[in-house]
CSV table of C-alpha atoms in Angstrom, one decimal:
chain,number,residue,atom,x,y,z
F,1,MET,CA,116.0,118.4,96.3
F,2,THR,CA,119.5,119.9,96.3
F,3,ASN,CA,121.1,123.3,96.5
F,4,ASN,CA,123.9,122.2,94.1
F,5,GLU,CA,122.5,122.8,90.6
F,6,GLY,CA,123.6,120.2,88.0
F,7,GLN,CA,125.0,117.7,90.4
F,8,HIS,CA,124.2,114.1,89.5
F,9,VAL,CA,124.9,110.4,90.2
F,10,PHE,CA,126.9,108.7,87.5
F,11,ILE,CA,125.9,105.1,86.8
F,12,SER,CA,128.5,102.8,85.4
F,13,TYR,CA,127.5,99.3,84.2
F,14,VAL,CA,127.6,96.8,81.4
F,15,ARG,CA,124.7,96.6,79.0
F,16,GLU,CA,123.8,93.0,80.1
F,17,ASP,CA,122.7,94.5,83.4
F,18,LYS,CA,120.2,96.9,81.8
F,19,GLU,CA,117.2,95.5,83.6
F,20,CYS,CA,118.9,95.9,87.1
F,21,VAL,CA,120.0,99.4,86.1
F,22,ASP,CA,116.5,100.3,85.0
F,23,ARG,CA,115.2,99.4,88.4
F,24,LEU,CA,118.0,101.4,90.1
F,25,CYS,CA,117.0,104.4,87.9
F,26,GLU,CA,113.4,104.0,88.9
F,27,MET,CA,114.5,104.1,92.5
F,28,LEU,CA,116.6,107.3,92.0
F,29,LYS,CA,113.7,109.0,90.2
F,30,ALA,CA,111.3,108.2,93.0
F,31,ALA,CA,113.8,109.7,95.5
F,32,GLN,CA,114.2,112.8,93.2
F,33,ILE,CA,117.9,112.1,92.7
F,34,PRO,CA,119.3,113.3,89.3
F,35,PHE,CA,121.5,110.7,87.6
F,36,TRP,CA,123.6,110.4,84.4
F,37,ARG,CA,123.2,107.2,82.4
F,38,ASP,CA,124.5,106.6,78.8
F,39,LEU,CA,121.1,105.5,77.4
F,40,LYS,CA,119.4,108.5,78.9
F,41,ASN,CA,122.0,111.2,78.4
F,42,LEU,CA,123.8,110.3,75.1
F,43,GLU,CA,122.3,111.6,71.9
F,44,PRO,CA,122.8,110.5,68.3
F,45,GLY,CA,126.2,111.7,67.0
F,46,ASP,CA,127.7,112.3,70.5
F,47,ASP,CA,131.3,111.3,71.1
F,48,TRP,CA,130.5,109.0,73.9
F,49,LYS,CA,134.0,109.0,75.4
F,50,ILE,CA,134.1,112.8,75.6
F,51,LYS,CA,130.6,112.9,77.0
F,52,ILE,CA,131.2,110.3,79.6
F,53,LYS,CA,134.5,112.0,80.7
F,54,GLU,CA,132.5,115.3,81.1
F,55,ALA,CA,129.8,113.5,83.0
F,56,ILE,CA,132.3,111.9,85.4
F,57,ARG,CA,134.5,115.0,85.9
F,58,ASN,CA,131.8,117.7,85.9
F,59,ASN,CA,129.4,117.8,88.8
F,60,SER,CA,129.3,114.0,89.3
F,61,LEU,CA,128.9,113.9,93.0
F,62,VAL,CA,128.6,110.1,93.3
F,63,PHE,CA,129.9,107.4,91.1
F,64,LEU,CA,127.9,104.1,91.2
F,65,ALA,CA,130.0,101.2,90.0
F,66,CYS,CA,127.6,98.3,89.3
F,67,PHE,CA,129.0,94.7,89.3
F,68,SER,CA,127.5,91.3,88.5
F,69,ASP,CA,128.5,88.1,86.8
F,70,ASN,CA,127.9,90.0,83.6
F,71,SER,CA,130.6,92.5,84.3
F,72,ARG,CA,132.9,89.9,85.8
F,73,ASN,CA,132.7,87.6,82.8
F,74,ARG,CA,133.6,90.5,80.4
F,75,PRO,CA,137.2,91.5,81.2
F,76,ARG,CA,137.1,94.0,78.3
F,77,ASN,CA,134.3,96.4,78.4
F,78,ASN,CA,133.5,100.2,78.4
F,79,MET,CA,132.8,100.1,82.1
F,80,ASN,CA,136.5,99.5,82.8
F,81,GLU,CA,137.3,102.8,81.1
F,82,GLU,CA,134.7,104.6,83.2
F,83,LEU,CA,136.2,103.1,86.3
F,84,HIS,CA,139.7,104.3,85.3
F,85,LEU,CA,138.4,107.8,85.0
F,86,ALA,CA,136.5,107.6,88.3
F,87,VAL,CA,139.6,106.3,90.1
F,88,GLU,CA,141.7,109.2,88.7
F,89,GLU,CA,139.1,111.7,90.1
F,90,PHE,CA,138.9,109.8,93.4
F,91,ARG,CA,142.7,110.0,93.9
F,92,ARG,CA,142.4,113.9,93.7
F,93,MET,CA,140.0,114.0,96.6
F,94,PRO,CA,140.9,114.4,100.3
F,95,PRO,CA,141.1,111.2,102.4
F,96,GLY,CA,137.8,110.0,103.7
F,97,GLU,CA,135.7,111.5,100.9
F,98,THR,CA,132.8,109.3,99.7
F,99,TRP,CA,132.5,109.3,95.9
F,100,ILE,CA,132.7,105.8,94.5
F,101,ILE,CA,130.0,103.4,95.8
F,102,PRO,CA,130.2,99.8,94.6
F,103,ILE,CA,126.8,98.2,93.8
F,104,ARG,CA,126.3,94.5,93.6
F,105,PHE,CA,123.5,92.9,91.6
F,106,ASP,CA,124.3,89.4,92.8
F,107,ASP,CA,126.4,87.8,95.5
F,108,GLY,CA,129.7,87.7,93.5
F,109,SER,CA,132.7,89.7,94.6
F,110,VAL,CA,133.6,93.3,94.0
F,111,PRO,CA,136.8,93.4,91.8
F,112,ASP,CA,140.0,94.0,93.6
F,113,TRP,CA,140.5,97.3,91.7
F,114,GLY,CA,143.2,99.5,93.2
F,115,ILE,CA,142.1,103.1,94.1
F,116,GLY,CA,145.3,104.3,95.6
F,117,ALA,CA,146.9,104.5,99.1
F,118,ASN,CA,147.0,100.6,99.2
F,119,ARG,CA,143.2,100.5,99.0
F,120,SER,CA,140.9,98.8,96.5
F,121,LEU,CA,137.2,98.9,95.7
F,122,ASN,CA,136.8,96.0,98.2
F,123,ASP,CA,137.7,98.3,101.0
F,124,ILE,CA,134.7,100.6,100.3
F,125,ASN,CA,131.4,99.7,101.9
F,126,ARG,CA,129.2,98.3,99.1
F,127,VAL,CA,125.4,98.3,98.5
F,128,ASP,CA,123.7,95.0,97.6
F,129,LEU,CA,120.7,95.5,95.4
F,130,PHE,CA,119.4,91.9,95.2
F,131,GLY,CA,117.6,89.4,97.3
F,132,ASP,CA,115.7,90.1,100.5
F,133,SER,CA,117.9,92.9,101.6
F,134,TYR,CA,117.1,95.0,98.5
F,135,PRO,CA,114.6,97.4,100.2
F,136,GLU,CA,116.8,98.0,103.2
F,137,GLN,CA,119.9,98.6,101.1
F,138,ALA,CA,118.0,100.8,98.7
F,139,VAL,CA,116.9,103.1,101.5
F,140,ALA,CA,120.4,103.2,102.8
F,141,LEU,CA,121.8,104.1,99.4
F,142,THR,CA,119.3,106.9,98.7
F,143,ASN,CA,119.8,108.3,102.2
F,144,LYS,CA,123.6,108.4,101.7
F,145,ILE,CA,123.3,110.1,98.3
F,146,ASN,CA,120.9,112.7,99.8
F,147,ARG,CA,123.4,113.5,102.5
F,148,LEU,CA,126.2,113.8,100.0
F,149,MET,CA,124.2,116.1,97.8
F,150,GLY,CA,123.2,118.3,100.8
F,151,ALA,CA,119.6,117.5,100.4
F,152,ASN,CA,116.9,117.8,103.0
F,153,GLU,CA,115.0,114.5,103.2
F,154,ASN,CA,111.2,115.1,103.2
F,155,ALA,CA,108.0,113.1,103.4
F,156,ALA,CA,107.1,113.6,99.8
F,157,THR,CA,110.4,112.0,98.6
F,158,THR,CA,110.1,109.1,101.0
F,159,LEU,CA,106.5,108.5,100.1
F,160,ALA,CA,107.3,108.6,96.4
F,161,PHE,CA,110.1,106.1,96.9
F,162,VAL,CA,107.7,103.7,98.7
F,163,GLU,CA,105.0,104.1,96.0
F,164,GLU,CA,107.5,103.3,93.3
F,165,SER,CA,108.7,100.2,95.1
F,166,ARG,CA,107.5,96.8,93.9
F,167,SER,CA,104.6,95.3,95.8
F,168,GLN,CA,106.6,92.5,97.3
F,169,GLU,CA,109.2,95.0,98.6
F,170,ARG,CA,106.8,97.4,100.2
F,171,PRO,CA,106.3,95.5,103.5
F,172,GLU,CA,110.0,95.3,104.3
F,173,LEU,CA,110.5,98.8,103.1
F,174,LEU,CA,107.8,100.1,105.5
F,175,ARG,CA,109.3,98.1,108.3
F,176,ARG,CA,112.8,99.6,107.7
F,177,LEU,CA,111.6,103.1,107.4
F,178,THR,CA,109.4,102.8,110.5
F,179,LYS,CA,112.3,101.4,112.5
F,180,GLU,CA,114.6,104.2,111.4
F,181,MET,CA,112.2,107.1,111.9
F,182,ILE,CA,110.0,106.2,115.0
F,183,VAL,CA,112.9,106.8,117.4
F,184,ASN,CA,113.7,110.2,115.9
F,185,PRO,CA,111.3,113.0,116.9
F,186,ALA,CA,112.6,115.1,114.0
F,187,LYS,CA,111.1,112.5,111.7
F,188,GLN,CA,107.7,112.3,113.3
F,189,ILE,CA,105.9,114.5,110.7
F,190,GLU,CA,107.5,112.6,107.8
F,191,LEU,CA,106.7,109.2,109.3
F,192,ASP,CA,103.1,110.3,110.0
F,193,ASP,CA,102.7,111.3,106.3
F,194,LEU,CA,104.3,108.1,105.2
F,195,ILE,CA,101.9,105.9,107.2
F,196,ALA,CA,98.9,108.1,106.3
F,197,GLY,CA,99.8,107.5,102.6
F,198,GLU,CA,100.0,103.8,103.2
F,199,VAL,CA,96.6,103.7,104.9
F,200,ARG,CA,95.1,105.7,102.0
F,201,SER,CA,96.5,103.1,99.6
F,202,ALA,CA,94.9,100.3,101.6
F,203,LEU,CA,91.5,102.1,101.8
F,204,GLU,CA,91.5,102.5,98.0
F,205,THR,CA,91.3,98.7,97.8
F,206,LEU,CA,88.8,98.3,100.6
F,207,ASN,CA,86.5,101.1,99.2
F,208,ASP,CA,86.7,99.8,95.7
F,209,ASP,CA,83.1,98.6,95.4
F,210,PRO,CA,83.5,97.1,91.9
F,211,ARG,CA,86.3,94.9,93.3
F,212,TYR,CA,83.8,93.5,95.8
F,213,GLY,CA,81.0,93.4,93.3
F,214,SER,CA,78.6,90.7,92.1
F,215,GLN,CA,81.1,89.4,89.5
F,216,VAL,CA,82.8,87.5,92.4
F,217,ARG,CA,79.8,85.3,92.5
F,218,SER,CA,79.6,84.8,88.7
F,219,GLY,CA,80.6,81.8,86.7
F,220,THR,CA,80.7,78.2,87.8
F,221,ASN,CA,81.0,77.0,91.4
F,222,GLU,CA,84.7,76.5,90.8
F,223,ASP,CA,85.1,80.1,89.5
F,224,GLN,CA,83.3,81.5,92.5
F,225,ILE,CA,85.6,79.6,94.9
F,226,ARG,CA,88.7,80.9,93.2
F,227,ASN,CA,87.2,84.4,93.0
F,228,PHE,CA,86.5,84.5,96.8
F,229,VAL,CA,90.0,83.2,97.7
F,230,GLN,CA,91.6,85.6,95.3
F,231,LEU,CA,89.6,88.5,96.7
F,232,ALA,CA,90.5,87.6,100.3
F,233,SER,CA,94.2,87.4,99.3
F,234,GLU,CA,94.1,90.8,97.6
F,235,THR,CA,92.5,92.2,100.7
F,236,TRP,CA,95.3,90.9,102.9
F,237,GLU,CA,97.9,92.3,100.5
F,238,ALA,CA,96.3,95.7,100.7
F,239,VAL,CA,97.2,96.0,104.4
F,240,ARG,CA,100.3,93.9,104.6
F,241,PRO,CA,102.8,96.8,104.3
F,242,PHE,CA,100.9,98.7,107.0
F,243,CYS,CA,101.1,95.6,109.2
F,244,TYR,CA,104.9,95.4,108.9
F,245,SER,CA,105.1,99.0,110.0
F,246,LEU,CA,102.5,98.5,112.7
F,247,ALA,CA,104.5,95.7,114.3
F,248,ILE,CA,107.4,98.1,114.8
F,249,ALA,CA,105.2,100.9,116.0
F,250,ALA,CA,103.3,98.8,118.6
F,251,ARG,CA,106.6,97.7,120.1
F,252,TRP,CA,108.6,101.0,120.0
F,253,GLY,CA,106.0,103.7,119.8
F,254,THR,CA,104.5,105.8,122.5
F,255,ALA,CA,100.9,107.1,123.0
F,256,ASP,CA,102.0,110.4,121.5
F,257,SER,CA,103.6,108.8,118.4
F,258,LEU,CA,101.0,106.1,117.6
F,259,SER,CA,98.3,108.3,116.2
F,260,PRO,CA,98.9,107.4,112.5
F,261,TRP,CA,98.6,103.7,113.2
F,262,THR,CA,95.7,104.2,115.6
F,263,ALA,CA,93.9,106.1,112.9
F,264,GLY,CA,94.9,103.5,110.3
F,265,ILE,CA,93.3,100.7,112.4
F,266,LYS,CA,90.1,102.7,112.9
F,267,ASN,CA,89.8,103.5,109.2
F,268,ILE,CA,90.5,100.0,108.1
F,269,VAL,CA,88.0,98.5,110.6
F,270,SER,CA,85.5,101.1,109.7
F,271,ALA,CA,85.8,100.4,105.9
F,272,ALA,CA,85.3,96.7,106.6
F,273,SER,CA,82.3,97.0,109.0
F,274,LYS,CA,80.3,99.9,107.4
F,275,HIS,CA,77.4,99.1,105.1
F,276,HIS,CA,78.2,98.4,101.4
F,277,ASP,CA,75.7,97.7,98.7
F,278,GLY,CA,75.7,94.3,97.2
F,279,TYR,CA,76.1,90.8,98.6
F,280,GLU,CA,77.0,90.6,102.3
F,281,SER,CA,79.0,87.5,101.8
F,282,ILE,CA,81.3,89.4,99.4
F,283,ASN,CA,81.4,92.6,101.4
F,284,ASN,CA,82.4,90.8,104.5
F,285,VAL,CA,85.7,89.7,102.9
F,286,ARG,CA,86.9,93.2,103.8
F,287,HIS,CA,87.2,92.0,107.4
F,288,ILE,CA,90.3,90.0,106.4
F,289,ALA,CA,92.1,93.4,106.5
F,290,ALA,CA,90.4,94.4,109.8
F,291,VAL,CA,91.3,91.2,111.7
F,292,ALA,CA,94.8,91.3,110.2
F,293,VAL,CA,95.7,94.8,111.5
F,294,ILE,CA,94.2,94.0,114.9
F,295,ALA,CA,96.0,90.7,115.2
F,296,VAL,CA,99.4,92.3,114.4
F,297,ALA,CA,98.9,95.1,116.9
F,298,ALA,CA,97.9,92.6,119.6
F,299,LEU,CA,100.8,90.3,118.9
F,300,ALA,CA,103.4,93.0,118.9
F,301,SER,CA,102.0,94.7,122.0
F,302,THR,CA,101.5,91.5,124.0
F,303,ALA,CA,104.9,89.9,123.1
F,304,TYR,CA,106.8,92.9,124.4
F,305,SER,CA,104.3,93.7,127.3
F,306,ARG,CA,103.4,97.1,125.8
F,307,TRP,CA,100.1,97.2,127.5
F,308,ASP,CA,99.9,101.0,127.1
F,309,ASN,CA,100.1,100.5,123.3
F,310,PHE,CA,97.6,97.7,123.4
F,311,LYS,CA,95.2,100.1,125.0
F,312,THR,CA,96.0,102.9,122.6
F,313,LEU,CA,95.7,100.8,119.5
F,314,LEU,CA,93.0,98.4,120.3
F,315,ALA,CA,91.0,99.0,123.6
F,316,GLY,CA,90.4,102.7,123.1
F,317,PRO,CA,89.6,103.3,119.3
F,318,ARG,CA,86.0,103.4,118.3
F,319,VAL,CA,84.2,103.4,114.9
F,320,PRO,CA,80.7,104.3,113.8
F,321,GLU,CA,78.1,101.7,114.4
F,322,ASN,CA,76.0,100.7,111.4
F,323,TYR,CA,72.6,100.3,113.0
F,324,HIS,CA,72.7,103.2,115.5
F,325,VAL,CA,73.2,106.5,113.8
F,326,GLY,CA,75.5,108.8,115.7
F,327,SER,CA,76.7,106.0,118.1
F,328,THR,CA,80.1,104.3,118.0
F,329,ILE,CA,81.5,100.8,118.8
F,330,GLY,CA,84.9,99.6,119.9
F,331,VAL,CA,87.1,98.2,117.1
F,332,LEU,CA,87.3,94.9,118.9
F,333,ASP,CA,83.5,94.7,118.9
F,334,ALA,CA,83.2,95.8,115.3
F,335,THR,CA,85.0,92.8,113.7
F,336,GLY,CA,86.3,89.4,114.6
F,337,TYR,CA,87.8,86.2,113.4
F,338,TRP,CA,84.6,84.8,111.9
F,339,LYS,CA,83.5,88.0,110.2
F,340,PRO,CA,85.3,87.6,106.8
F,341,PHE,CA,83.4,84.4,105.8
F,342,ASP,CA,80.5,84.3,108.3
F,343,THR,CA,78.0,83.1,105.8
F,344,SER,CA,80.1,80.1,104.6
F,345,ALA,CA,81.0,76.8,106.3
F,346,SER,CA,83.8,75.7,104.0
F,347,LEU,CA,85.3,78.9,102.5
F,348,PRO,CA,87.3,79.9,105.6
F,349,SER,CA,89.1,76.6,105.7
F,350,ILE,CA,89.6,76.6,101.9
F,351,PHE,CA,91.1,80.1,102.1
F,352,SER,CA,93.4,79.3,105.0
F,353,ARG,CA,94.7,76.1,103.5
F,354,ALA,CA,95.1,77.6,100.0
F,355,GLU,CA,97.1,80.6,101.3
F,356,THR,CA,99.3,78.7,103.7
F,357,SER,CA,100.0,75.6,101.5
F,358,GLY,CA,99.7,77.0,98.0
F,359,ASP,CA,97.2,74.3,97.1
F,360,ASP,CA,94.5,75.0,94.5
F,361,PRO,CA,91.3,76.2,96.2
F,362,VAL,CA,89.0,74.1,93.9
F,363,GLU,CA,91.0,71.0,94.6
F,364,LEU,CA,90.7,71.7,98.3
F,365,PHE,CA,86.9,72.2,97.9
F,366,ASN,CA,86.6,68.8,96.1
F,367,GLN,CA,88.6,67.1,98.9
F,368,TYR,CA,86.2,68.6,101.5
F,369,ASN,CA,83.2,67.4,99.5
F,370,ASN,CA,84.7,63.9,99.2
F,371,ARG,CA,85.4,63.9,102.9
F,372,GLN,CA,89.1,63.6,102.2
F,373,LEU,CA,89.8,66.7,104.2
F,374,GLY,CA,88.2,68.0,107.3
F,375,LYS,CA,87.4,71.6,108.2
F,376,LEU,CA,89.8,73.6,110.3
F,377,HIS,CA,88.6,74.4,113.8
F,378,THR,CA,89.8,78.0,113.6
F,379,PRO,CA,90.7,78.8,110.0
F,380,ILE,CA,91.3,82.5,110.1
F,381,PRO,CA,93.4,82.4,113.3
F,382,ASP,CA,95.4,79.5,111.7
F,383,TRP,CA,96.0,81.6,108.6
F,384,LEU,CA,97.0,84.7,110.7
F,385,HIS,CA,99.4,82.5,112.7
F,386,SER,CA,101.1,81.5,109.5
F,387,VAL,CA,101.2,84.8,107.6
F,388,MET,CA,102.4,86.7,110.6
F,389,LYS,CA,105.6,84.7,111.1
F,390,PRO,CA,107.7,86.7,108.6
F,391,ILE,CA,106.6,89.9,110.3
F,392,PHE,CA,108.1,89.0,113.7
F,393,GLU,CA,110.9,86.5,112.8
F,394,TRP,CA,110.8,84.5,116.0
F,395,THR,CA,111.4,80.8,116.4
F,396,GLU,CA,108.4,78.6,115.7
F,397,GLU,CA,108.0,78.0,119.5
F,398,GLU,CA,108.3,81.6,120.4
F,399,HIS,CA,105.9,82.7,117.7
F,400,THR,CA,103.2,80.2,118.7
F,401,GLN,CA,103.5,81.0,122.4
F,402,ASN,CA,103.3,84.7,121.8
F,403,TYR,CA,100.5,84.3,119.3
F,404,HIS,CA,98.3,82.3,121.7
F,405,LEU,CA,98.9,84.8,124.5
F,406,SER,CA,97.9,87.7,122.2
F,407,GLU,CA,94.7,85.7,121.3
F,408,LEU,CA,93.8,85.5,124.9
F,409,MET,CA,94.4,89.2,125.4
F,410,LEU,CA,92.3,90.0,122.4
F,411,GLY,CA,89.6,87.7,123.9
F,412,VAL,CA,89.4,89.1,127.4
F,413,VAL,CA,89.8,92.8,126.3
F,414,GLY,CA,87.3,92.2,123.5
F,415,GLN,CA,84.9,90.8,126.1
F,416,ASP,CA,85.4,94.0,128.2
F,417,VAL,CA,84.9,96.3,125.2
F,418,SER,CA,81.7,94.4,124.2
F,419,THR,CA,80.4,94.6,127.8
F,420,GLN,CA,81.0,98.3,128.0
F,421,ASP,CA,79.4,98.9,124.6
F,422,ALA,CA,76.3,97.0,125.8
F,423,LEU,CA,76.2,99.1,129.0
F,424,ASN,CA,76.6,102.3,127.1
F,425,ARG,CA,73.7,101.4,124.8
F,426,GLY,CA,71.5,100.5,127.8
F,427,HIS,CA,71.5,96.8,126.7
F,428,ASN,CA,71.8,93.7,128.9
F,429,ALA,CA,75.5,93.1,129.3
F,430,GLN,CA,74.8,89.4,130.0
F,431,TYR,CA,74.5,88.9,126.2
F,432,ALA,CA,77.7,90.8,125.3
F,433,ARG,CA,80.2,88.4,123.7
F,434,SER,CA,83.9,88.6,122.6
F,435,ASN,CA,84.6,88.1,119.0
F,436,TRP,CA,88.0,86.6,119.6
F,437,PHE,CA,88.3,82.9,120.1
F,438,GLY,CA,91.4,81.6,118.3
F,439,ARG,CA,93.5,78.6,117.8
F,440,SER,CA,94.5,78.4,121.5
F,441,THR,CA,91.0,76.9,122.1
F,442,TRP,CA,92.0,73.7,120.5
F,443,ALA,CA,95.8,73.8,120.6
F,444,LEU,CA,95.9,74.3,124.4
F,445,ARG,CA,92.8,72.3,125.3
F,446,HIS,CA,94.8,69.5,127.0
F,447,ALA,CA,96.9,71.9,129.1
F,448,SER,CA,97.0,71.1,132.8
F,449,GLN,CA,95.6,74.6,133.5
F,450,SER,CA,93.5,76.7,131.2
F,451,PRO,CA,95.5,79.7,129.8
F,452,VAL,CA,92.5,81.9,130.7
F,453,ASP,CA,92.7,80.6,134.3
F,454,GLN,CA,96.4,81.4,134.3
F,455,LEU,CA,95.7,84.9,133.2
F,456,ARG,CA,93.1,85.3,136.0
F,457,SER,CA,95.5,84.0,138.6
F,458,LYS,CA,98.2,86.5,137.4
F,459,LEU,CA,95.8,89.4,137.6
F,460,GLU,CA,94.7,88.4,141.1
F,461,ARG,CA,98.3,88.1,142.3
F,462,GLU,CA,99.3,91.5,140.9
F,463,GLY,CA,96.1,93.3,141.9
F,464,ALA,CA,95.5,96.9,141.0
F,465,SER,CA,99.2,97.6,140.8
F,466,GLY,CA,99.6,95.1,137.9
F,467,ALA,CA,100.9,96.2,134.5
F,468,LEU,CA,97.7,95.6,132.7
F,469,LEU,CA,95.6,97.8,135.0
F,470,GLN,CA,98.3,100.4,135.4
F,471,ALA,CA,98.2,100.8,131.6
F,472,GLY,CA,94.5,101.6,131.8
F,473,LEU,CA,93.1,98.3,130.4
F,474,PHE,CA,89.7,97.4,131.9
F,475,GLY,CA,89.5,101.0,133.0
F,476,GLY,CA,92.2,100.2,135.5
F,477,ASP,CA,89.6,98.4,137.6
F,478,LEU,CA,90.4,94.9,139.0
F,479,PRO,CA,86.8,93.7,139.5
F,480,ARG,CA,85.9,94.8,136.0
F,481,ALA,CA,89.0,92.9,134.6
F,482,LEU,CA,88.1,89.7,136.6
F,483,SER,CA,84.5,89.9,135.4
F,484,ALA,CA,85.6,90.2,131.7
F,485,ILE,CA,87.9,87.2,132.2
F,486,ASP,CA,85.3,85.1,133.9
F,487,LYS,CA,82.7,85.8,131.1
F,488,TYR,CA,85.2,85.1,128.4
F,489,ASN,CA,86.3,81.9,130.2
F,490,GLU,CA,82.8,80.5,130.1
F,491,ASP,CA,82.6,80.9,126.3
F,492,TYR,CA,86.2,79.7,125.9
F,493,ARG,CA,85.6,76.5,127.7
F,494,GLU,CA,82.4,75.9,125.8
F,495,TYR,CA,84.2,76.5,122.5
F,496,ALA,CA,87.0,74.1,123.5
F,497,ARG,CA,84.5,71.5,124.6
F,498,ARG,CA,82.7,71.5,121.2
F,499,ILE,CA,86.0,71.1,119.4
F,500,SER,CA,86.9,68.1,121.5
F,501,TRP,CA,83.8,66.3,120.4
């Protein structure tokens, strides 16, 4: 990792912060950064003061001073002595040298500790290892230490760091890393390896046949309901970090740089749609992952008018078709909003409400049975609309508007993909249907003009020079695009009419 043998990071803290420091050490280990810590490096019989002085003065390239209410509430502690030694060393260094880095474990202040030249610890840029910013700050800290130690960052180190991160931190961490690396061509190989590793992790869950085994349908009716909802939730969590990265890539990536996300979508959709032994009702839960990655790619591409990326990620990729050996099918034709629970009338609504409200699935089921609660018109799109909000961080109005537009694009492009698949197989394209009818069918049913009609009018005005066709969607052919829209519009209106009954 470094060319300077024996160099290390010194960690100064009070014992009450042991848990936070344990986590910090796990992070440094994952990043392959050597560190010195009293519990790790002091042996029985050692003179701790001498050993700590040696550790600070000999080859300690970075001094991490960790603060929290625990340290602030103990004015007399061994950490103060370590800080005195660190400040003495710091004063011998040339101006501008980075050596002491304050770490905060909470939102309290950094002590106004003088470090010379009319400066204090407060004047040094700190790192906050707490709250929602933890992943971002952790990456910044390890990158800074790597640079100070003359290390070459590599994919193995970054991947190890991601794998060691806590599950709730992985999505934000993947987002941060993707945002930093996708604009840097020198990081392309490292980023490709990082995303490939994340996809492998997701596929481990989706290809875990015992997880989707018959035990899900065992036990009482209440047990089975909880099992199904839990399984669907775990399936979503398996692809959530990939989705946070995908949202960045779909906005900022290019056709040349999107290959790891395109491959990820193909692999995830393929894992969901391929034949698995066992109950179809359980196996289909895998489509939760498939519709999630497709919905995220569509929303990011549509919101920022990246029609080139929409085509690369969604209109072009194909996966093996189950019932025709050697043939393929478009990813938008291989899955859809109703695939995850297509054999159940109530489970989609129970899952959607349980995940977005936190209510107990069994209680929701009982309310449905007692007619105290009605079924949702579009449960999976409603769930996606909710869980995708933190990924994009728009206002409620912006999010809903962008989401509905992305649904329409999925619908009409999905219709085109389905039509082309039918034609390629020599089937009657009249029976080709889009799999993507979302919440806009009921949320916008009272609009003065159908959103599908608005999209058609826009395409007619722009003609062949419009952005959608120039990006290669609908094969760049205006009549083909209008045909797909008209066919989708027929089903869209029928779906909206049924809802309004």
